[in-house]
Amino acid sequence: MSVLDAPAGTAPAPADGEGLVGVFVRLKLALLRNGLRQSAGRRAAYIASVVFALLIAAGQLLALVAMRGSEHAASVVVLLAGVMAVGWAVMPLFFPSGDETLDPSRLVMLPLRPRSLISALLTASLVGIGPLFTLCLAAGSVAAVAYGAVGAVFAVVCAPLALLLCVALARAVATANTRLLSSRKGRDLAVLSGLVIAVGFQVVNFGAQRIGEAGGLSTLAPAADVVRWLPPASAIGAVDSASRGAYGQAAGQLLLSVAALLALLWLWQRSLTKLMTSPDGSTLAAAGPAREKTGKEGSRLSALLPAGRTGPVMERSLRYIVRDPKTKSAWVTALAVGLLVPLFNALQGHGSVYFSCFAAGMLGVQMYNQFGQDTSAFWMVSLTISSTRDAYLELRARALTLLLITLPFTIVVTVLTAAVTGDWGSLPPALGLSVGVLCGMLATGAVTSALFPYSIPQDGAFKNVAPGQAGLAWISMFGGMLSAGLLCLPLIGTTIWLHVADHQQWLWTLLPAGIVYGALIVWAGLRIAAPRTAERLPEILAAVSKG
């Protein structure tokens, strides 16, 4: 009998492993199904995200299979497995995850044994788009290097083994950091993750450039020789070794992968046991006295902001950026990546002043899901919105808050990139185009905030989307960015035409054109979003309060 079937008023007996597995799988499917039942738009967004992910997975699978027979196939698939493992270890902590069944902090009061929970949570973790995507990559990787009967046998064993290693690694890391990331100080540490990820992406980017300069994929061989002995890449390496007839090496890599899986499960169980039996320090009373709130900083800030509704809304948004850990993390990541990408490319000699548009794009993303950033506190904001005019003023103030930070930052990044590249002649058109991109994302962000709101849970350290809303979040983000790109086509087309037609003397006109055109599309975006916000206020409130 499972814990869900226990009679009322009695203490349920611990569920057996097999029954608990079914309960958790059904729970995950029920959460997904109930989330999709809330609206047709959410179902459409989820289906679109699934189709998009499956198309990419199919493309990756075909590309890997096409590498079969290449002399560099083994190096590529081994390193791909290593990158895949790093992604699984990092993404559950810092990127959206709408899976309530994987949050161990919700299970501490249930009479469940950690060993039974491990098998149930591991099985439930295998249900989803992410595991399917990873399985496609693993299948393509083994297909690229498997030859002969022995290689085929190793491929059948090692592909699912690599998937299990990735999932177990993600769960072990997530469980070990649950208490840390659930605390206020721990969530503040997530700000550093943005910097780590930003630098990591740049390392990968520059590594790819160095590979192209140094003679292609042959330069990957030394790194692959090391990574093939690190799980889960060792599982893929075992298939390659068996196909080459190095059966002793293949057996060693396979045993290493199995040992790593067992070690991860043991560490996961140990962390889960500690989580379920140790007291939570966050429930203890704070030892120190509360800080006095003088209000002097707030009064000085209010004096600098516009009067009316705009000032208080801007002040509230600025305080969110400073005090809310998830909002702060998003801003730090955007600022770091927006600065690193154009400058590092310029320093490498491959950059252009137009790369500064990337900074505008990274910062413009902060306009998306504006109401979801308020979480359940949005109900207080909703009480002040009784008309389209109120909605317009609310959205305009939020857009002005973003411009207060993003516009000076975009100007600084563009000027620095021009100084590094020495191409001062491209500064005016690049700056105009950057302003246009930024304004386009502000416009589409206001509209998607009204049409595709979603909740950002505050009780989950590594969840940024409520269950059933992950597809909605992706369609809001990518649909909005695609629309912003389409809005900027006039500026992009004009820039290209002036360069192709050799009218360099007129490139400076793109600066005022970008400013004027950007202001117009922001105004239009706010005008379109305001009535939809006022009309859909109950739906928005329900969506952002879900977490």
Short mmCIF file of C-alpha atoms in Angstrom, two decimals, residues 121-497:
data_model
loop_
_atom_site.label_atom_id
_atom_site.label_comp_id
_atom_site.label_asym_id
_atom_site.label_seq_id
_atom_site.Cartn_x
_atom_site.Cartn_y
_atom_site.Cartn_z
CA LEU A 121 12.75 9.98 -8.01
CA LEU A 122 15.24 8.58 -10.51
CA THR A 123 12.46 6.96 -12.53
CA ALA A 124 10.32 10.11 -12.41
CA SER A 125 13.34 12.12 -13.54
CA LEU A 126 13.48 10.07 -16.74
CA VAL A 127 10.06 11.33 -17.80
CA GLY A 128 10.35 14.58 -19.70
CA ILE A 129 11.75 16.42 -22.68
CA GLY A 130 15.23 16.83 -21.20
CA PRO A 131 15.89 13.10 -20.69
CA LEU A 132 14.50 12.32 -24.15
CA PHE A 133 16.79 14.95 -25.68
CA THR A 134 19.77 13.51 -23.80
CA LEU A 135 18.88 9.97 -24.85
CA CYS A 136 18.84 11.08 -28.49
CA LEU A 137 22.32 12.57 -28.09
CA ALA A 138 23.58 9.44 -26.36
CA ALA A 139 22.05 7.19 -29.03
CA GLY A 140 23.59 9.28 -31.81
CA SER A 141 26.95 9.26 -30.03
CA VAL A 142 27.14 5.47 -29.70
CA ALA A 143 25.84 5.02 -33.24
CA ALA A 144 28.72 7.15 -34.53
CA VAL A 145 31.43 4.93 -32.99
CA ALA A 146 29.87 1.45 -32.64
CA TYR A 147 31.20 -1.22 -35.00
CA GLY A 148 30.84 -4.98 -34.87
CA ALA A 149 28.80 -7.22 -32.57
CA VAL A 150 30.77 -6.37 -29.44
CA GLY A 151 30.51 -2.64 -30.15
CA ALA A 152 26.76 -3.00 -30.64
CA VAL A 153 26.37 -4.79 -27.31
CA PHE A 154 28.34 -2.08 -25.53
CA ALA A 155 26.26 0.59 -27.32
CA VAL A 156 22.98 -0.93 -26.08
CA VAL A 157 24.28 -0.90 -22.50
CA CYS A 158 26.20 2.38 -22.49
CA ALA A 159 23.63 4.73 -24.06
CA PRO A 160 21.07 4.31 -21.24
CA LEU A 161 23.93 4.19 -18.72
CA ALA A 162 25.10 7.64 -19.85
CA LEU A 163 21.54 8.96 -19.45
CA LEU A 164 21.25 7.50 -15.94
CA LEU A 165 24.58 9.05 -14.99
CA CYS A 166 23.47 12.49 -16.17
CA VAL A 167 20.14 12.32 -14.33
CA ALA A 168 21.70 10.95 -11.14
CA LEU A 169 24.34 13.67 -11.23
CA ALA A 170 21.69 16.38 -11.59
CA ARG A 171 19.61 14.99 -8.72
CA ALA A 172 22.60 14.49 -6.42
CA VAL A 173 23.79 18.07 -6.98
CA ALA A 174 20.29 19.48 -6.58
CA THR A 175 19.59 17.56 -3.34
CA ALA A 176 22.97 18.42 -1.83
CA ASN A 177 22.33 22.14 -2.41
CA THR A 178 18.66 22.30 -1.47
CA ARG A 179 19.16 23.84 1.98
CA LEU A 180 21.84 26.23 0.80
CA LEU A 181 19.89 27.50 -2.17
CA SER A 182 16.62 27.67 -0.21
CA SER A 183 18.06 30.19 2.23
CA ARG A 184 18.15 33.90 1.49
CA LYS A 185 21.94 34.03 1.58
CA GLY A 186 22.13 30.88 -0.50
CA ARG A 187 19.89 32.34 -3.16
CA ASP A 188 22.09 35.41 -3.20
CA LEU A 189 25.00 33.12 -4.06
CA ALA A 190 23.14 32.21 -7.24
CA VAL A 191 24.21 35.62 -8.53
CA LEU A 192 27.71 34.20 -8.87
CA SER A 193 26.34 31.39 -11.02
CA GLY A 194 25.44 33.92 -13.67
CA LEU A 195 29.03 35.04 -13.86
CA VAL A 196 30.28 31.45 -13.99
CA ILE A 197 27.89 30.58 -16.80
CA ALA A 198 28.73 33.75 -18.70
CA VAL A 199 32.46 33.05 -18.52
CA GLY A 200 31.85 29.40 -19.37
CA PHE A 201 30.03 30.25 -22.55
CA GLN A 202 32.84 32.54 -23.58
CA VAL A 203 35.41 29.81 -22.91
CA VAL A 204 33.46 27.47 -25.19
CA ASN A 205 33.17 30.19 -27.82
CA PHE A 206 36.87 30.98 -27.83
CA GLY A 207 37.69 27.28 -27.75
CA ALA A 208 35.65 26.79 -30.91
CA GLN A 209 37.48 29.68 -32.55
CA ARG A 210 40.83 28.23 -31.59
CA ILE A 211 39.83 24.85 -33.05
CA GLY A 212 39.04 26.50 -36.35
CA GLU A 213 42.33 28.40 -36.37
CA ALA A 214 44.48 25.44 -35.28
CA GLY A 215 43.44 23.03 -38.01
CA GLY A 216 40.01 21.63 -37.21
CA LEU A 217 38.76 18.75 -35.11
CA SER A 218 42.16 17.06 -34.87
CA THR A 219 43.00 19.44 -32.01
CA LEU A 220 40.27 17.81 -29.90
CA ALA A 221 42.12 14.51 -29.61
CA PRO A 222 44.31 15.37 -26.55
CA ALA A 223 41.31 16.64 -24.56
CA ALA A 224 39.20 13.66 -25.63
CA ASP A 225 41.89 11.23 -24.44
CA VAL A 226 41.46 12.62 -20.94
CA VAL A 227 37.68 13.12 -20.93
CA ARG A 228 37.01 9.56 -22.14
CA TRP A 229 37.99 8.37 -18.66
CA LEU A 230 35.57 10.74 -16.89
CA PRO A 231 31.97 9.52 -16.44
CA PRO A 232 29.60 9.69 -18.27
CA ALA A 233 31.95 10.25 -21.21
CA SER A 234 33.64 7.01 -20.17
CA ALA A 235 30.47 5.13 -21.14
CA ILE A 236 30.67 6.51 -24.67
CA GLY A 237 34.41 5.89 -24.71
CA ALA A 238 33.77 2.24 -23.81
CA VAL A 239 31.78 1.78 -27.01
CA ASP A 240 34.61 3.26 -29.08
CA SER A 241 37.21 1.10 -27.30
CA ALA A 242 35.17 -2.08 -27.82
CA SER A 243 34.70 -1.25 -31.50
CA ARG A 244 38.49 -0.86 -31.89
CA GLY A 245 39.12 -4.21 -30.23
CA ALA A 246 40.55 -2.75 -27.01
CA TYR A 247 38.30 -4.94 -24.85
CA GLY A 248 40.29 -4.45 -21.65
CA GLN A 249 40.08 -0.68 -21.96
CA ALA A 250 36.38 -0.92 -22.83
CA ALA A 251 35.67 -3.05 -19.77
CA GLY A 252 37.57 -0.64 -17.55
CA GLN A 253 35.63 2.36 -18.87
CA LEU A 254 32.33 0.51 -18.46
CA LEU A 255 33.15 -0.49 -14.89
CA LEU A 256 34.23 3.07 -14.15
CA SER A 257 30.86 4.35 -15.40
CA VAL A 258 28.92 1.81 -13.32
CA ALA A 259 31.00 2.65 -10.24
CA ALA A 260 30.34 6.37 -10.80
CA LEU A 261 26.60 5.72 -11.05
CA LEU A 262 26.61 3.75 -7.80
CA ALA A 263 28.67 6.48 -6.10
CA LEU A 264 26.25 9.18 -7.26
CA LEU A 265 23.26 7.18 -6.00
CA TRP A 266 24.99 6.72 -2.64
CA LEU A 267 25.78 10.43 -2.37
CA TRP A 268 22.24 11.26 -3.41
CA GLN A 269 20.82 8.91 -0.74
CA ARG A 270 23.16 10.35 1.89
CA SER A 271 22.12 13.94 1.05
CA LEU A 272 18.46 12.92 1.03
CA THR A 273 18.78 11.23 4.42
CA LYS A 274 20.44 14.31 5.89
CA LEU A 275 17.77 16.55 4.38
CA MET A 276 14.95 14.44 5.84
CA THR A 277 16.43 14.01 9.33
CA SER A 278 18.35 17.22 10.06
CA PRO A 279 16.62 20.39 11.31
CA ASP A 280 16.31 23.27 8.93
CA GLY A 281 18.23 26.27 10.18
CA SER A 282 15.91 28.61 8.33
CA THR A 283 13.14 27.76 10.84
CA LEU A 284 15.17 28.95 13.80
CA ALA A 285 14.76 32.46 15.10
CA ALA A 286 17.35 34.92 13.98
CA ALA A 287 19.92 35.64 16.65
CA GLY A 288 20.63 39.19 15.74
CA PRO A 289 18.26 42.11 16.15
CA ALA A 290 16.37 43.43 13.16
CA ARG A 291 17.90 46.34 11.34
CA GLU A 292 16.26 49.71 11.72
CA LYS A 293 14.55 51.05 8.64
CA THR A 294 15.24 54.74 8.44
CA GLY A 295 13.69 55.31 5.04
CA LYS A 296 16.32 57.90 4.14
CA GLU A 297 17.54 55.99 1.08
CA GLY A 298 13.98 55.49 -0.12
CA SER A 299 13.13 59.16 0.25
CA ARG A 300 16.23 60.23 -1.68
CA LEU A 301 15.43 57.77 -4.46
CA SER A 302 11.80 58.88 -4.64
CA ALA A 303 12.88 62.49 -5.03
CA LEU A 304 14.82 61.59 -8.18
CA LEU A 305 11.96 59.69 -9.84
CA PRO A 306 8.97 61.12 -11.72
CA ALA A 307 5.83 62.08 -9.86
CA GLY A 308 2.53 60.24 -10.02
CA ARG A 309 2.20 56.49 -10.47
CA THR A 310 5.43 56.25 -12.48
CA GLY A 311 7.75 57.05 -9.57
CA PRO A 312 6.51 54.43 -7.08
CA VAL A 313 6.40 51.72 -9.76
CA MET A 314 9.96 52.49 -10.83
CA GLU A 315 11.13 52.48 -7.20
CA ARG A 316 9.45 49.13 -6.59
CA SER A 317 11.08 47.63 -9.68
CA LEU A 318 14.51 48.92 -8.67
CA ARG A 319 14.11 47.43 -5.21
CA TYR A 320 13.23 44.07 -6.75
CA ILE A 321 16.48 44.17 -8.71
CA VAL A 322 18.51 44.85 -5.57
CA ARG A 323 16.71 42.63 -3.06
CA ASP A 324 15.12 39.68 -4.87
CA PRO A 325 17.77 36.96 -5.36
CA LYS A 326 16.35 35.56 -8.60
CA THR A 327 15.83 38.98 -10.16
CA LYS A 328 19.32 40.03 -9.07
CA SER A 329 20.79 36.84 -10.55
CA ALA A 330 19.07 37.43 -13.88
CA TRP A 331 20.36 41.00 -14.06
CA VAL A 332 23.93 40.08 -13.12
CA THR A 333 23.98 37.33 -15.73
CA ALA A 334 22.60 39.64 -18.42
CA LEU A 335 25.06 42.41 -17.59
CA ALA A 336 28.02 40.02 -17.50
CA VAL A 337 27.19 38.23 -20.75
CA GLY A 338 26.25 41.47 -22.48
CA LEU A 339 29.66 42.93 -21.65
CA LEU A 340 31.79 39.82 -22.19
CA VAL A 341 30.55 38.72 -25.62
CA PRO A 342 31.26 41.91 -27.62
CA LEU A 343 34.45 42.85 -25.78
CA PHE A 344 36.04 39.39 -25.82
CA ASN A 345 35.28 38.96 -29.50
CA ALA A 346 36.79 42.36 -30.17
CA LEU A 347 39.90 41.48 -28.16
CA GLN A 348 40.27 38.26 -30.16
CA GLY A 349 40.26 40.26 -33.38
CA HIS A 350 37.04 38.67 -34.66
CA GLY A 351 34.60 41.22 -33.30
CA SER A 352 32.64 44.06 -34.77
CA VAL A 353 31.04 47.11 -33.23
CA TYR A 354 27.68 45.63 -34.20
CA PHE A 355 28.29 42.86 -31.64
CA SER A 356 27.21 45.43 -29.07
CA CYS A 357 23.63 44.69 -30.15
CA PHE A 358 24.04 41.47 -28.18
CA ALA A 359 24.20 43.49 -24.96
CA ALA A 360 20.94 45.21 -25.84
CA GLY A 361 19.32 41.85 -26.52
CA MET A 362 20.49 40.32 -23.24
CA LEU A 363 19.16 43.24 -21.23
CA GLY A 364 15.92 43.47 -23.19
CA VAL A 365 15.01 39.96 -22.03
CA GLN A 366 14.43 41.40 -18.56
CA MET A 367 11.19 42.97 -19.86
CA TYR A 368 9.63 39.55 -20.40
CA ASN A 369 7.25 38.13 -17.77
CA GLN A 370 7.10 41.38 -15.86
CA PHE A 371 4.10 40.35 -13.77
CA GLY A 372 5.54 36.92 -13.00
CA GLN A 373 8.51 38.60 -11.36
CA ASP A 374 6.09 39.99 -8.76
CA THR A 375 4.93 36.42 -7.93
CA SER A 376 1.91 36.28 -5.59
CA ALA A 377 2.48 39.91 -4.58
CA PHE A 378 1.04 40.91 -7.95
CA TRP A 379 -2.44 40.80 -6.40
CA MET A 380 -1.59 44.07 -4.64
CA VAL A 381 -0.56 45.60 -7.95
CA SER A 382 -3.71 44.29 -9.63
CA LEU A 383 -5.85 46.21 -7.12
CA THR A 384 -4.44 49.45 -8.54
CA ILE A 385 -5.27 48.55 -12.17
CA SER A 386 -8.89 49.33 -12.97
CA SER A 387 -8.58 50.64 -16.52
CA THR A 388 -6.48 50.53 -19.65
CA ARG A 389 -4.90 53.81 -18.57
CA ASP A 390 -3.72 52.30 -15.28
CA ALA A 391 -2.27 49.29 -17.13
CA TYR A 392 -0.48 51.58 -19.58
CA LEU A 393 1.09 53.64 -16.80
CA GLU A 394 2.18 50.46 -14.97
CA LEU A 395 3.85 48.99 -18.06
CA ARG A 396 5.40 52.31 -19.06
CA ALA A 397 6.95 52.75 -15.63
CA ARG A 398 8.41 49.25 -15.76
CA ALA A 399 9.84 49.93 -19.23
CA LEU A 400 11.35 53.21 -18.01
CA THR A 401 13.00 51.33 -15.13
CA LEU A 402 14.69 49.00 -17.58
CA LEU A 403 15.75 51.90 -19.80
CA LEU A 404 17.26 53.62 -16.77
CA ILE A 405 19.79 50.77 -16.57
CA THR A 406 19.93 49.24 -20.03
CA LEU A 407 20.30 52.39 -22.13
CA PRO A 408 23.45 53.75 -20.43
CA PHE A 409 24.90 50.23 -20.28
CA THR A 410 24.28 49.72 -24.00
CA ILE A 411 25.97 53.03 -24.80
CA VAL A 412 29.01 52.13 -22.66
CA VAL A 413 29.36 48.66 -24.23
CA THR A 414 29.06 50.08 -27.75
CA VAL A 415 31.67 52.78 -27.09
CA LEU A 416 34.07 50.29 -25.48
CA THR A 417 33.68 47.86 -28.39
CA ALA A 418 34.34 50.66 -30.87
CA ALA A 419 37.45 51.66 -28.89
CA VAL A 420 38.81 48.08 -28.84
CA THR A 421 38.17 47.49 -32.53
CA GLY A 422 39.23 51.01 -33.53
CA ASP A 423 36.20 51.27 -35.82
CA TRP A 424 34.79 54.59 -34.66
CA GLY A 425 32.99 55.10 -37.96
CA SER A 426 30.60 52.25 -37.12
CA LEU A 427 29.76 53.64 -33.69
CA PRO A 428 26.68 55.72 -34.72
CA PRO A 429 24.96 52.98 -36.78
CA ALA A 430 25.80 50.29 -34.22
CA LEU A 431 24.43 52.43 -31.41
CA GLY A 432 21.28 53.20 -33.36
CA LEU A 433 20.76 49.54 -34.15
CA SER A 434 21.35 48.58 -30.51
CA VAL A 435 18.76 51.10 -29.35
CA GLY A 436 16.32 49.70 -31.90
CA VAL A 437 16.91 46.12 -30.70
CA LEU A 438 16.48 47.17 -27.08
CA CYS A 439 13.25 49.03 -27.77
CA GLY A 440 11.92 46.16 -29.89
CA MET A 441 12.40 43.77 -26.98
CA LEU A 442 10.77 46.21 -24.56
CA ALA A 443 7.75 46.40 -26.87
CA THR A 444 7.38 42.66 -27.36
CA GLY A 445 8.18 42.01 -23.69
CA ALA A 446 5.23 44.15 -22.64
CA VAL A 447 2.91 42.24 -24.97
CA THR A 448 4.14 38.77 -23.97
CA SER A 449 3.91 39.74 -20.30
CA ALA A 450 0.20 40.27 -20.84
CA LEU A 451 -0.44 37.26 -23.09
CA PHE A 452 1.92 34.62 -21.64
CA PRO A 453 2.43 35.28 -17.91
CA TYR A 454 3.90 32.52 -15.77
CA SER A 455 4.84 32.10 -12.15
CA ILE A 456 8.38 32.15 -10.73
CA PRO A 457 8.29 29.95 -7.59
CA GLN A 458 10.08 31.40 -4.59
CA ASP A 459 10.14 28.23 -2.48
CA GLY A 460 12.27 26.25 -4.92
CA ALA A 461 15.93 27.14 -5.17
CA PHE A 462 16.33 25.62 -8.60
CA LYS A 463 12.87 26.20 -10.08
CA ASN A 464 12.10 29.32 -12.07
CA VAL A 465 8.87 28.09 -13.66
CA ALA A 466 5.84 26.53 -11.96
CA PRO A 467 4.79 22.99 -12.97
CA GLY A 468 3.07 22.90 -16.36
CA GLN A 469 4.29 26.36 -17.34
CA ALA A 470 7.71 25.54 -18.81
CA GLY A 471 6.35 25.47 -22.37
CA LEU A 472 4.58 28.76 -21.73
CA ALA A 473 7.83 30.31 -20.54
CA TRP A 474 9.76 29.14 -23.60
CA ILE A 475 7.14 30.30 -26.10
CA SER A 476 6.95 33.66 -24.33
CA MET A 477 10.70 34.10 -24.47
CA PHE A 478 11.48 32.85 -27.95
CA GLY A 479 8.25 34.10 -29.52
CA GLY A 480 8.92 37.55 -28.11
CA MET A 481 12.53 37.61 -29.28
CA LEU A 482 11.50 36.48 -32.77
CA SER A 483 8.89 39.24 -32.91
CA ALA A 484 11.48 41.78 -31.75
CA GLY A 485 13.79 40.64 -34.54
CA LEU A 486 11.02 41.14 -37.08
CA LEU A 487 10.33 44.63 -35.72
CA CYS A 488 13.98 45.53 -36.18
CA LEU A 489 14.11 44.37 -39.80
CA PRO A 490 13.72 47.93 -41.19
CA LEU A 491 16.80 49.09 -39.27
CA ILE A 492 18.77 45.93 -40.08
CA GLY A 493 17.82 46.13 -43.77
CA THR A 494 18.77 49.80 -43.97
CA THR A 495 22.15 49.10 -42.35
CA ILE A 496 22.92 46.29 -44.79
CA TRP A 497 21.79 48.36 -47.78
#
